Coordinates of C-alpha atoms and ligand atoms in Angstrom, one line a residue:
Chain J
M11 CA 22.9 -11.0 14.1
R12 CA 21.1 -13.2 16.7
C13 CA 17.9 -11.7 18.1
V14 CA 16.5 -12.6 21.4
S15 CA 13.2 -10.9 21.2
L16 CA 10.5 -11.5 18.6
I17 CA 10.6 -7.8 17.6
E18 CA 13.7 -5.8 18.2
V19 CA 13.9 -2.2 17.5
A20 CA 17.1 -0.2 18.2
Q21 CA 17.7 3.5 17.8
L22 CA 15.0 3.6 15.1
R23 CA 14.5 6.9 13.4
K24 CA 12.5 8.2 10.5
V25 CA 12.9 11.6 9.0
F26 CA 10.6 12.8 6.2
R27 CA 11.8 15.6 4.0
R28 CA 9.1 18.1 3.2
A29 CA 9.2 20.8 0.6
D30 CA 9.4 24.1 2.4
K31 CA 7.1 26.2 0.2
K32 CA 5.7 29.6 0.8
P33 CA 2.0 29.7 0.4
G34 CA 0.3 30.5 -2.9
L35 CA 1.3 30.1 -6.5
A36 CA 4.3 32.5 -6.1
G37 CA 5.6 30.2 -3.4
S38 CA 5.3 27.2 -5.6
V39 CA 7.1 28.9 -8.5
R40 CA 9.8 30.1 -6.2
H41 CA 10.2 26.5 -4.9
L42 CA 11.0 25.4 -8.4
V43 CA 13.9 27.6 -8.6
E44 CA 15.2 27.6 -5.1
R45 CA 14.4 24.1 -3.7
R46 CA 14.2 24.2 0.1
F47 CA 13.2 21.4 2.3
V48 CA 12.6 21.0 6.0
D49 CA 13.1 17.8 7.9
K50 CA 10.3 16.3 9.9
V51 CA 11.4 13.8 12.5
A52 CA 8.5 11.4 12.7
V53 CA 10.2 8.7 14.8
D54 CA 13.1 9.8 17.0
D55 CA 15.5 7.1 18.1
I56 CA 13.1 4.6 19.6
D57 CA 14.1 1.3 21.3
L58 CA 11.5 -1.4 21.7
R59 CA 11.5 -5.1 22.4
V60 CA 8.4 -7.3 22.1
E61 CA 8.4 -10.9 23.2
A62 CA 6.4 -13.6 21.5
G63 CA 2.8 -13.7 22.7
E64 CA 2.8 -10.2 24.1
A65 CA -0.1 -7.8 23.5
V66 CA 1.2 -4.3 23.3
A67 CA -0.8 -1.1 23.1
Y68 CA 0.9 1.6 21.2
V69 CA -0.7 4.9 21.9
G70 CA 0.0 8.6 21.5
P71 CA -1.5 11.8 20.2
N72 CA -2.1 12.5 16.5
G73 CA 1.1 12.8 14.6
A74 CA 3.1 11.2 17.4
G75 CA 4.7 8.7 15.0
K76 CA 2.7 5.6 15.6
S77 CA 1.8 4.7 12.1
T78 CA 5.3 5.6 10.9
T79 CA 6.7 3.1 13.4
V80 CA 4.3 0.4 12.3
K81 CA 5.2 1.0 8.7
M82 CA 8.9 0.5 9.5
L83 CA 8.1 -2.6 11.5
T84 CA 6.2 -4.0 8.5
G85 CA 8.7 -3.1 5.8
V86 CA 6.6 -0.5 4.2
L87 CA 9.0 2.3 5.0
V88 CA 12.8 2.1 5.1
P89 CA 14.2 3.6 8.3
T90 CA 16.4 6.6 8.1
S91 CA 18.6 5.1 10.7
G92 CA 18.5 2.4 13.4
T93 CA 17.5 -1.2 13.1
V94 CA 14.4 -3.3 13.0
H95 CA 14.3 -7.0 13.4
V96 CA 11.1 -9.1 13.3
E97 CA 11.9 -12.8 14.0
G98 CA 15.4 -11.9 13.2
R99 CA 14.5 -10.5 9.7
V100 CA 14.9 -7.0 8.5
P101 CA 11.3 -6.4 7.2
H102 CA 12.1 -4.0 4.3
K103 CA 14.9 -6.2 3.0
D104 CA 13.2 -9.5 3.4
R105 CA 9.7 -8.2 2.6
I106 CA 8.1 -11.4 1.2
A107 CA 9.3 -13.7 4.0
N108 CA 8.2 -11.1 6.5
A109 CA 4.7 -10.7 4.8
R110 CA 4.1 -14.4 5.3
R111 CA 4.6 -14.1 9.0
V112 CA 2.8 -10.9 9.9
G113 CA -0.7 -9.6 9.4
V114 CA -1.3 -5.9 9.2
V115 CA -4.4 -3.7 9.3
F116 CA -4.2 0.0 8.7
G117 CA -7.6 1.2 9.6
Q118 CA -7.2 4.4 7.7
R119 CA -6.6 2.7 4.4
T120 CA -7.8 -0.5 2.9
Q121 CA -5.5 -3.3 1.7
L122 CA -8.1 -5.0 -0.3
W123 CA -8.1 -4.8 -4.1
W124 CA -10.3 -1.8 -4.5
D125 CA -11.9 -3.0 -7.7
L126 CA -12.4 -6.7 -6.8
P127 CA -15.1 -8.5 -4.8
V128 CA -13.9 -9.4 -1.3
R129 CA -13.9 -13.1 -2.2
D130 CA -11.5 -12.5 -5.0
S131 CA -9.2 -10.5 -2.8
L132 CA -9.1 -13.2 -0.2
E133 CA -8.5 -15.9 -2.8
L134 CA -5.6 -14.0 -4.3
L135 CA -4.2 -13.7 -0.8
R136 CA -4.7 -17.4 -0.3
D137 CA -2.6 -18.1 -3.4
M138 CA 0.1 -15.5 -2.6
H139 CA 0.4 -17.1 0.9
G140 CA 0.4 -20.5 -0.6
L141 CA -2.4 -21.8 1.6
S142 CA -3.9 -25.1 0.9
D143 CA -7.6 -25.2 0.1
A144 CA -8.4 -27.0 3.4
D145 CA -6.5 -24.5 5.5
Y146 CA -8.1 -21.6 3.6
R147 CA -11.6 -22.9 4.1
R148 CA -11.1 -23.5 7.8
N149 CA -9.6 -20.1 8.4
L150 CA -12.3 -18.4 6.4
E151 CA -15.0 -20.2 8.3
R152 CA -13.6 -19.1 11.6
L153 CA -13.2 -15.5 10.4
D154 CA -16.8 -15.6 9.2
A155 CA -18.0 -16.7 12.6
T156 CA -16.5 -13.7 14.3
L157 CA -16.5 -11.1 11.6
G158 CA -19.7 -12.0 9.7
L159 CA -17.9 -12.2 6.4
A160 CA -20.4 -14.2 4.4
E161 CA -22.5 -11.3 3.4
L162 CA -19.4 -9.3 2.4
L163 CA -17.8 -11.8 0.1
P164 CA -19.6 -11.0 -3.1
V165 CA -19.3 -7.2 -2.7
T166 CA -16.7 -5.1 -4.5
A167 CA -14.4 -3.5 -1.9
R168 CA -15.1 0.0 -3.1
K169 CA -18.8 -0.5 -2.3
L170 CA -18.4 -1.5 1.3
S171 CA -19.3 0.7 4.2
L172 CA -16.5 1.7 6.6
G173 CA -17.4 -1.0 9.1
Q174 CA -17.9 -3.7 6.5
R175 CA -14.5 -2.7 4.9
M176 CA -12.8 -3.0 8.3
R177 CA -14.2 -6.5 8.8
A178 CA -13.0 -7.5 5.4
D179 CA -9.6 -5.9 5.9
L180 CA -9.2 -7.8 9.2
A181 CA -10.0 -11.0 7.4
A182 CA -7.5 -10.2 4.6
A183 CA -4.8 -9.5 7.2
L184 CA -5.5 -12.7 9.1
V185 CA -6.4 -15.2 6.5
H186 CA -2.9 -16.8 6.7
T187 CA -3.1 -17.0 10.5
P188 CA 0.0 -14.9 11.1
P189 CA 1.8 -15.3 14.4
I190 CA 2.5 -11.5 14.5
V191 CA -0.3 -9.0 14.0
F192 CA -0.1 -5.2 13.7
L193 CA -3.3 -3.3 14.1
D194 CA -3.2 0.4 13.4
E195 CA -6.5 1.9 14.5
P196 CA -8.6 -1.2 13.7
T197 CA -11.7 0.2 15.3
I198 CA -11.8 3.6 13.7
G199 CA -15.3 4.6 12.7
L200 CA -16.9 1.4 13.8
D201 CA -20.2 1.3 15.6
I202 CA -20.3 -0.2 19.1
A203 CA -21.6 -3.6 18.1
V204 CA -18.9 -4.1 15.4
K205 CA -16.2 -2.6 17.7
D206 CA -17.1 -5.2 20.4
R207 CA -16.9 -7.9 17.8
V208 CA -13.5 -6.8 16.6
R209 CA -12.2 -6.5 20.2
A210 CA -13.5 -9.9 21.1
F211 CA -11.8 -11.3 18.0
V212 CA -8.4 -9.7 18.9
R213 CA -8.7 -10.9 22.5
E214 CA -9.2 -14.4 21.1
L215 CA -6.0 -14.0 18.9
V216 CA -4.1 -12.9 22.0
A217 CA -5.4 -15.8 24.0
E218 CA -4.1 -18.2 21.3
G219 CA -0.6 -16.8 21.6
T220 CA -0.6 -14.4 18.7
T221 CA 1.7 -11.4 19.3
V222 CA -0.3 -8.2 18.8
M223 CA 0.7 -4.6 18.6
L224 CA -2.3 -2.4 18.7
T225 CA -2.4 1.3 17.9
T226 CA -5.6 3.1 18.8
H227 CA -7.2 6.3 20.0
D228 CA -10.0 4.3 21.6
L229 CA -8.6 3.4 24.9
G230 CA -11.5 1.0 25.5
D231 CA -9.6 -1.2 23.0
I232 CA -6.5 -1.5 25.0
E233 CA -7.9 -2.1 28.4
D234 CA -9.7 -5.0 27.0
I235 CA -6.8 -6.5 25.1
C236 CA -3.4 -5.4 26.2
R237 CA -1.3 -5.7 29.3
R238 CA 1.6 -3.6 28.2
L239 CA 1.4 0.0 27.3
V240 CA 3.8 2.0 25.2
I241 CA 3.2 5.7 24.9
I242 CA 4.9 7.7 22.1
D243 CA 4.9 11.4 21.9
Q244 CA 6.6 13.5 19.3
G245 CA 8.5 10.5 18.0
R246 CA 9.8 9.4 21.4
I247 CA 8.7 6.7 23.7
V248 CA 7.7 8.4 26.9
Y249 CA 6.3 5.3 28.7
D250 CA 6.8 1.6 28.3
G251 CA 5.4 -0.7 31.0
D252 CA 2.6 -2.5 32.5
I253 CA -0.9 -0.9 32.1
G254 CA -1.8 -1.7 35.7
T255 CA 1.4 0.0 37.0
V256 CA 0.9 3.1 35.0
V257 CA -2.6 3.5 36.4
E258 CA -1.4 3.0 39.9
T259 CA 1.5 5.4 39.5
Y260 CA 0.1 8.1 37.4
A261 CA -3.7 7.9 37.9
R262 CA -3.9 7.2 41.5
E263 CA -6.4 9.9 42.2
R264 CA -10.0 8.9 42.6
T265 CA -13.0 11.1 42.7
M266 CA -16.0 10.6 45.0
H267 CA -19.2 12.2 43.7
F268 CA -21.7 13.1 46.5
S269 CA -25.3 14.0 46.3
V270 CA -26.5 15.7 49.4
A271 CA -29.9 16.6 50.7
E272 CA -29.2 20.3 50.9
A273 CA -26.2 22.2 49.4
P274 CA -23.8 23.4 52.2
A275 CA -23.4 27.1 52.5
S276 CA -19.7 26.7 51.8
L277 CA -17.3 24.0 51.0
A278 CA -14.7 25.4 53.3
G279 CA -15.8 23.3 56.2
I280 CA -15.3 20.1 54.3
A281 CA -12.0 21.3 52.8
A282 CA -10.7 22.1 56.3
R283 CA -11.4 18.5 57.4
L284 CA -9.6 17.1 54.3
P285 CA -6.5 19.2 53.8
D286 CA -5.0 16.5 51.5
A287 CA -7.9 16.3 49.1
A288 CA -9.5 18.6 46.6
V289 CA -13.1 19.6 47.2
A290 CA -15.2 21.1 44.4
E291 CA -18.7 21.9 43.5
G292 CA -20.5 19.2 41.6
P293 CA -22.5 19.7 38.4
S294 CA -25.6 20.8 40.3
D295 CA -26.3 22.6 43.6
A296 CA -26.8 19.5 45.7
Q297 CA -23.7 17.8 44.5
L298 CA -20.0 18.0 45.3
D299 CA -16.9 16.1 44.3
V300 CA -13.9 15.2 46.4
T301 CA -10.7 14.1 44.6
F302 CA -8.1 12.4 46.6
D303 CA -5.2 9.9 46.6
P304 CA -6.3 6.8 48.5
A305 CA -2.7 6.2 49.6
V306 CA -2.9 9.5 51.6
V307 CA -6.5 9.8 52.6
S308 CA -8.8 6.8 53.0
S309 CA -12.2 6.7 51.4
A310 CA -13.7 6.2 54.8
R311 CA -12.2 9.5 56.0
V312 CA -13.5 11.3 53.0
L313 CA -17.0 10.0 53.6
A314 CA -16.9 10.8 57.3
A315 CA -15.7 14.4 56.6
V316 CA -18.5 15.0 54.1
Q317 CA -21.1 13.4 56.3
A318 CA -20.1 15.7 59.2
E319 CA -20.9 18.8 57.1
A320 CA -23.8 17.6 54.9
D321 CA -26.5 15.0 54.7
V322 CA -25.3 12.5 52.1
V323 CA -28.0 11.0 50.0
D324 CA -26.0 9.1 47.5
L325 CA -22.4 8.6 46.4
R326 CA -20.4 7.2 43.5
I327 CA -16.6 6.6 43.1
D328 CA -14.7 7.0 39.9
E329 CA -11.9 4.5 39.6
P330 CA -8.7 5.7 38.0
A331 CA -8.5 4.8 34.3
I332 CA -5.9 4.5 31.8
E333 CA -7.5 7.4 30.0
D334 CA -6.4 9.7 32.7
V335 CA -2.8 8.9 32.2
V336 CA -2.9 9.1 28.5
R337 CA -4.9 12.3 28.7
R338 CA -2.2 13.8 30.8
V339 CA 0.5 12.7 28.4
Y340 CA -1.4 14.2 25.5
A341 CA -1.9 17.5 27.4
G342 CA 1.9 17.6 27.8
E343 CA 1.9 17.2 31.6
L344 CA 4.0 14.1 31.5
G345 CA 6.5 15.0 28.7
A346 CA 9.3 13.0 27.1
G347 CA 11.5 11.4 29.8
G348 CA 9.2 12.5 32.6
M349 CA 7.8 9.1 33.3
Q350 CA 10.5 6.6 32.9
Chain R
M7 CA -6.4 -22.0 12.8
A8 CA -4.0 -23.9 10.6
S9 CA -0.8 -21.8 10.1
A10 CA 0.5 -20.6 6.8
Q11 CA 2.3 -23.3 4.9
A12 CA 6.0 -22.9 5.2
V13 CA 7.3 -22.5 1.7
A14 CA 10.8 -23.8 1.5
A15 CA 13.4 -21.6 -0.3
P16 CA 12.3 -22.4 -3.9
G17 CA 14.6 -22.9 -6.8
V18 CA 14.7 -20.3 -9.6
L19 CA 12.5 -22.3 -11.9
A20 CA 9.9 -22.8 -9.2
R21 CA 10.0 -19.1 -8.4
V22 CA 9.4 -18.1 -12.0
R23 CA 6.6 -20.6 -12.2
R24 CA 5.0 -19.3 -9.0
N25 CA 5.3 -15.7 -10.1
A26 CA 3.8 -16.5 -13.6
W27 CA 0.9 -18.3 -11.9
L28 CA 0.2 -15.5 -9.5
Y29 CA 0.4 -13.0 -12.3
R30 CA -2.2 -14.9 -14.2
R31 CA -4.4 -15.2 -11.2
C32 CA -4.3 -11.4 -10.6
L33 CA -5.0 -10.6 -14.2
G34 CA -7.8 -13.2 -14.2
A35 CA -9.5 -11.6 -11.2
H36 CA -9.3 -8.2 -12.8
L37 CA -10.6 -9.6 -16.1
R38 CA -13.6 -11.0 -14.4
S39 CA -14.4 -7.7 -12.7
T40 CA -13.8 -5.7 -15.9
L41 CA -16.1 -7.9 -17.9
E42 CA -18.9 -7.0 -15.5
Y43 CA -19.0 -3.6 -17.3
E44 CA -19.8 -4.8 -20.7
A45 CA -20.6 -1.4 -22.1
D46 CA -17.1 -0.1 -21.1
F47 CA -15.6 -3.1 -22.8
W48 CA -17.1 -2.3 -26.2
I49 CA -16.5 1.5 -25.9
M50 CA -12.9 0.9 -25.1
S51 CA -12.3 -1.6 -27.8
V52 CA -14.0 0.4 -30.5
S53 CA -12.3 3.7 -29.5
A54 CA -8.9 1.8 -29.6
V55 CA -9.7 0.7 -33.1
I56 CA -10.7 4.2 -34.1
A57 CA -7.6 5.8 -32.6
Q58 CA -5.3 3.5 -34.3
G59 CA -7.3 3.5 -37.5
V60 CA -6.9 7.2 -37.8
G61 CA -3.1 6.7 -38.0
I62 CA -3.5 4.2 -40.8
V63 CA -5.8 6.5 -42.8
F64 CA -3.1 9.2 -42.4
L65 CA -0.4 6.8 -43.7
W66 CA -2.5 5.9 -46.6
A67 CA -3.1 9.6 -47.4
I68 CA 0.6 10.3 -47.3
F69 CA 1.5 7.4 -49.6
G70 CA -1.2 8.5 -51.9
S71 CA 0.9 11.4 -53.0
I72 CA 4.4 9.9 -52.4
P73 CA 5.0 6.3 -53.5
E74 CA 8.0 5.7 -51.4
I75 CA 9.8 7.2 -48.3
N76 CA 13.5 6.4 -48.0
G77 CA 12.9 3.2 -50.0
W78 CA 9.9 2.1 -47.9
T79 CA 6.6 1.4 -49.6
F80 CA 3.2 1.9 -48.1
W81 CA 2.9 -1.8 -47.3
D82 CA 6.3 -1.9 -45.6
V83 CA 5.3 0.9 -43.3
A84 CA 1.9 -0.7 -42.8
M85 CA 3.7 -3.7 -41.5
I86 CA 5.7 -1.6 -39.0
Y87 CA 2.5 0.0 -38.0
A88 CA 0.9 -3.4 -37.6
L89 CA 3.7 -4.5 -35.4
V90 CA 3.4 -1.5 -33.1
V91 CA -0.3 -1.8 -32.8
L92 CA -0.1 -5.5 -32.1
S93 CA 2.7 -5.2 -29.5
E94 CA 1.1 -2.2 -28.0
G95 CA -2.1 -4.1 -27.7
L96 CA -0.5 -7.0 -26.0
S97 CA 1.3 -4.8 -23.5
V98 CA -2.0 -3.0 -22.8
L99 CA -3.9 -6.2 -22.4
F100 CA -1.4 -7.9 -20.1
A101 CA 0.5 -5.1 -18.3
Q102 CA -1.8 -2.1 -18.3
G103 CA -1.2 -1.8 -14.6
A104 CA 2.1 0.1 -15.3
W105 CA 0.0 3.1 -15.9
S106 CA -1.6 3.0 -12.5
M107 CA 1.8 3.5 -10.8
A108 CA 1.7 7.2 -10.4
F109 CA -1.7 7.0 -8.7
T110 CA -0.9 4.0 -6.5
V111 CA 2.5 5.3 -5.4
N112 CA 1.6 8.9 -4.8
L113 CA -1.7 8.4 -3.1
G114 CA -0.3 5.9 -0.6
G115 CA -2.0 2.8 -2.1
F116 CA 1.4 1.2 -2.6
D117 CA 1.5 0.3 1.1
A118 CA -0.9 -2.6 0.5
L119 CA 1.3 -4.1 -2.2
L120 CA 4.3 -4.0 0.1
L121 CA 2.4 -6.0 2.7
R122 CA 1.6 -8.9 0.4
P123 CA 4.0 -11.8 -0.3
F124 CA 4.3 -11.2 -4.0
S125 CA 6.7 -9.1 -6.0
P126 CA 5.4 -5.5 -5.9
V127 CA 6.3 -4.8 -9.5
L128 CA 4.4 -7.8 -10.7
Q129 CA 1.5 -6.7 -8.5
V130 CA 1.5 -3.3 -10.1
L131 CA 1.7 -4.6 -13.7
S132 CA -1.1 -7.1 -13.1
S133 CA -3.4 -4.7 -11.3
E134 CA -5.3 -3.8 -14.4
I135 CA -6.4 -5.4 -17.6
G136 CA -6.7 -3.0 -20.6
M137 CA -9.6 -4.2 -22.6
N138 CA -8.8 -1.6 -25.3
G139 CA -5.8 -3.9 -25.9
L140 CA -8.2 -6.3 -27.6
G141 CA -9.2 -3.7 -30.1
N142 CA -5.5 -3.0 -30.8
V143 CA -4.7 -6.6 -31.2
A144 CA -7.7 -7.1 -33.5
L145 CA -6.8 -4.1 -35.7
G146 CA -3.0 -4.9 -35.6
G147 CA -3.8 -8.5 -36.6
A148 CA -6.0 -7.5 -39.5
L149 CA -3.5 -4.9 -40.7
L150 CA -0.7 -7.4 -40.5
G151 CA -2.8 -10.0 -42.4
V152 CA -3.3 -7.6 -45.2
S153 CA 0.2 -6.2 -45.3
V154 CA 1.8 -9.6 -45.1
A155 CA 0.3 -10.4 -48.5
H156 CA 1.8 -7.3 -50.1
V157 CA 5.4 -7.5 -48.8
D158 CA 8.1 -9.4 -50.4
V159 CA 8.7 -12.2 -47.7
A160 CA 8.8 -15.9 -48.2
W161 CA 6.5 -17.2 -45.4
T162 CA 8.0 -20.5 -44.2
P163 CA 7.4 -22.0 -40.7
A164 CA 10.8 -20.6 -39.7
T165 CA 9.8 -17.0 -40.7
I166 CA 6.5 -17.4 -39.0
A167 CA 8.1 -18.6 -35.8
L168 CA 10.6 -15.8 -36.0
F169 CA 7.7 -13.4 -36.5
V170 CA 5.9 -14.6 -33.4
V171 CA 9.0 -14.4 -31.3
L172 CA 9.6 -10.8 -32.5
V173 CA 6.0 -9.7 -31.8
V174 CA 6.2 -11.1 -28.3
S175 CA 9.6 -9.6 -27.7
A176 CA 8.4 -6.3 -29.0
A177 CA 5.5 -6.3 -26.6
L178 CA 7.9 -7.0 -23.7
V179 CA 10.1 -4.1 -24.9
K180 CA 7.1 -1.9 -24.4
V181 CA 6.2 -3.4 -21.0
G182 CA 9.8 -2.9 -19.8
L183 CA 9.9 0.7 -21.0
N184 CA 6.4 1.4 -19.6
T185 CA 7.6 0.1 -16.2
A186 CA 10.8 2.2 -16.3
T187 CA 9.1 5.4 -17.4
N188 CA 6.2 5.0 -15.0
A189 CA 8.5 4.3 -12.1
A190 CA 9.4 7.9 -12.4
A191 CA 6.4 8.3 -10.1
F192 CA 8.7 7.5 -7.2
W193 CA 10.6 10.7 -8.0
I194 CA 7.9 12.9 -9.5
K195 CA 5.4 13.0 -6.7
T196 CA 2.2 13.6 -8.6
P197 CA -0.6 11.1 -9.1
W198 CA -0.5 11.6 -12.9
S199 CA 1.8 9.7 -15.3
M200 CA 2.7 12.7 -17.3
F201 CA 6.4 11.8 -17.8
A202 CA 5.7 8.3 -18.9
F203 CA 3.0 9.5 -21.2
S204 CA 5.3 12.0 -22.9
M205 CA 7.9 9.3 -23.4
H206 CA 5.2 7.0 -24.8
T207 CA 4.2 9.8 -27.2
F208 CA 7.8 10.2 -28.2
G209 CA 8.0 6.4 -28.8
E210 CA 5.2 6.8 -31.3
L211 CA 7.8 8.2 -33.7
A212 CA 9.0 4.7 -34.2
R213 CA 5.9 3.9 -36.1
F214 CA 7.7 5.2 -39.2
P215 CA 11.1 4.1 -40.6
I216 CA 13.4 5.9 -38.2
T217 CA 15.8 6.7 -41.0
I218 CA 13.6 9.6 -41.7
Y219 CA 14.8 11.3 -38.5
G220 CA 18.0 13.0 -37.5
I221 CA 20.7 11.1 -35.6
G222 CA 19.7 12.4 -32.2
V223 CA 16.1 11.1 -32.5
R224 CA 17.4 7.8 -34.0
L225 CA 19.8 7.2 -31.1
A226 CA 17.2 8.1 -28.6
L227 CA 14.7 5.7 -30.1
S228 CA 17.1 2.8 -30.5
V229 CA 19.5 3.2 -27.6
V230 CA 18.2 5.4 -24.8
L231 CA 14.6 4.4 -24.8
P232 CA 14.6 1.7 -27.5
Y233 CA 11.0 2.1 -28.6
A234 CA 12.2 1.3 -32.2
F235 CA 12.6 -2.3 -31.1
M236 CA 8.9 -2.6 -30.8
S237 CA 8.4 -1.7 -34.4
Y238 CA 11.0 -0.5 -36.9
F239 CA 13.8 -3.0 -36.0
P240 CA 11.7 -6.2 -35.8
A241 CA 9.9 -5.2 -39.0
Q242 CA 13.3 -4.7 -40.7
A243 CA 14.3 -8.2 -39.6
V244 CA 11.2 -9.7 -41.1
L245 CA 11.4 -7.7 -44.3
S246 CA 15.2 -8.2 -44.6
T247 CA 15.5 -4.6 -45.8
G248 CA 17.5 -1.7 -44.7
T249 CA 21.2 -1.4 -44.0
A250 CA 21.3 -3.2 -40.8
H251 CA 18.3 -5.5 -40.7
W252 CA 20.2 -8.0 -38.5
L253 CA 19.6 -5.5 -35.6
G254 CA 16.0 -6.7 -35.5
F255 CA 17.1 -10.1 -34.4
L256 CA 18.4 -8.6 -31.2
T257 CA 14.8 -7.7 -30.2
P258 CA 14.5 -10.6 -27.7
L259 CA 17.7 -9.4 -26.1
V260 CA 16.6 -5.8 -26.0
A261 CA 13.3 -7.0 -24.5
V262 CA 15.3 -8.7 -21.6
W263 CA 17.3 -5.5 -21.2
C264 CA 14.2 -3.3 -21.1
L265 CA 12.5 -5.6 -18.5
V266 CA 15.7 -5.6 -16.4
L267 CA 15.8 -1.8 -16.7
G268 CA 12.2 -1.5 -15.7
A269 CA 12.8 -3.8 -12.6
L270 CA 15.9 -1.8 -11.6
V271 CA 14.4 1.6 -11.9
F272 CA 11.4 0.3 -10.0
R273 CA 13.5 -1.1 -7.3
R274 CA 15.5 2.1 -6.9
G275 CA 12.3 4.0 -6.7
M276 CA 10.9 1.6 -4.1
L277 CA 13.7 2.5 -1.7
R278 CA 12.5 6.1 -1.9
Y279 CA 8.9 5.3 -1.2
E280 CA 7.7 7.3 1.7
S281 CA 4.1 6.1 2.0
A282 CA 1.7 8.9 2.9
G283 CA 0.8 10.4 6.2
N284 CA -2.7 8.9 6.2
Ligands
ATP8 N1 4.6 10.0 4.1 C1 4.9 11.1 4.9 N2 5.5 12.1 4.4 C2 5.8 13.2 5.2 N3 5.5 13.3 6.5 C3 4.9 12.3 7.0 C4 4.5 11.1 6.3 N4 3.9 10.2 7.1 C5 3.8 10.8 8.3 N5 4.4 12.0 8.3 C6 4.6 13.0 9.4 O1 5.2 12.3 10.5 C7 4.5 12.5 11.7 C8 4.0 11.2 12.3 O2 3.0 10.7 11.6 P1 2.2 9.4 11.9 O3 1.3 9.1 10.8 O4 3.3 8.3 12.2 O5 1.4 9.7 13.2 P2 0.4 8.9 14.1 O6 1.0 8.8 15.4 O7 0.1 7.7 13.4 O8 -0.8 9.9 14.1 P3 -2.4 9.6 14.0 O9 -2.8 9.3 15.4 O10 -2.9 10.9 13.6 O11 -2.6 8.5 13.1 C9 3.4 13.5 11.4 O12 3.9 14.8 11.7 C10 3.2 13.4 9.9 O13 2.9 14.7 9.3
MG9 MG1 -1.7 6.9 12.5

């Protein structure tokens, strides 16, 4: 089969079979005799194409099926049905060839050898990937510069702190400079400084033309790095498109926060002047918030309306953010199929 | 950054060589980290010697009251015993990782292995180095040295070479069987290798001339899970005793079969692998 895109996923599905046990010991014993299972559809017929050099953010609420998708894309899991091709290869069948071309980080679980110093892990990976000494040294130097590896090299993986482990894991995943990188929650549990470092590093990878698929709950990660957003919910892709577009389409509303000299007796006056906006009390007496769609009401009109009713001391505008869209998806407002 | 070297489709020989080299590299790295815990090393080695030594004392006690069992003298049985301890020791030393399978597979650690460009089964086997194997090898070697002097064998370079081949094959029989039985972890979803351990314990029966058992046990030990090929059969071949001592010469073939069996069961299991939901 000839593949046009770098990553091609068609009708991909993963069903896990879980034992259907009643609680308690009695339930367990009963299960021994009468084995019952329930199917859990983790990934439900998804289609996805990723072109070389793209940076894709793959987001969705807990349990949506993100990690399961990434595991199928990297050959860890065998799909229940559907197809996956990465550079034309089927990852779970051609695992070793695939492993040479991709780098994977699962933030939740380390891929280092637990009982070995980081240096030994990296050297074993060097040999498995068949890197020359010169290439290895060059790559390591560069990883050291961004991730501060030097201090971690002699430490046994099991003794690393979470942030240190993540840096070492990133190095292990990228030591062979893979052209395709999957990052599943690479910033989980990191402090702000390390998080920034990791983000800067991933941005650099993207700038160099590496194809990146990034899964995260920290939306700060994606605004920095990705231009394309894929949202998955309950195993289905509910949005796939440009991040800017999704914000314009689904997070158009802005909020103006006003501080006024004296709280107006009632907000009704302002509300009457702005029938197309929502006027609400602010966090304190002398504050009020107006939420509006700039395509319907201009900012100038909102300001004029408020000034007509109160003495404005200060104001601040909240720009729409990707978080708002995603939050709405998570809250179930924009369900499956509702956005495409 | 320089990109990963493209490795052209290698020939079979090159592949075997690469796998052997990577296997040694993995074991070596674990050896270094294991040796950091010097106390552990001595405790493990000494307890291995004690554990196996108890069996020998037991043998000696039995033969104290009965001079022969089914035509086997104490020294004949000691030789079987030495072979088991030696091949067991080699398998522990070089492929102890088999016993980590239940844990790795059922707590999700197996993901990492699938993401590295090296055969998963070889990664599993080389993921541990059993230092207690050294104790076994030392004790087995000593017992062998003593029993060799008492058995009726003409030691020529040919018999010595045969002997070495048989010991190595016997160890590989154990490695193959360990892999196959431990791969049950892909079906039995607990982090403990109980099934493999009970099979291992069953295999211990082959430390004695298997003619003392009924036909069922004999078949199980020589055909179903041929543990007898790590002890009884090769010992027979060396001693040239028993009704079918030529069977022992098949040990290298049985070793290949056991390794293939281990690889096949492992591969079947791998298709069932479901990772873990974080
Ligand atoms: N190995 C497994 N066995 C059984 N069920 C699983 C397994 N892995 C995942 N699941 C189930 O599949 C669903 C999707 O899980 P997945 O880990 O893909 O979610 P996720 O989107 O990565 O969530 P999170 O944001 O919490 O990491 C969940 O309901 C989970 O319970
Ligand atoms: Mg996840």
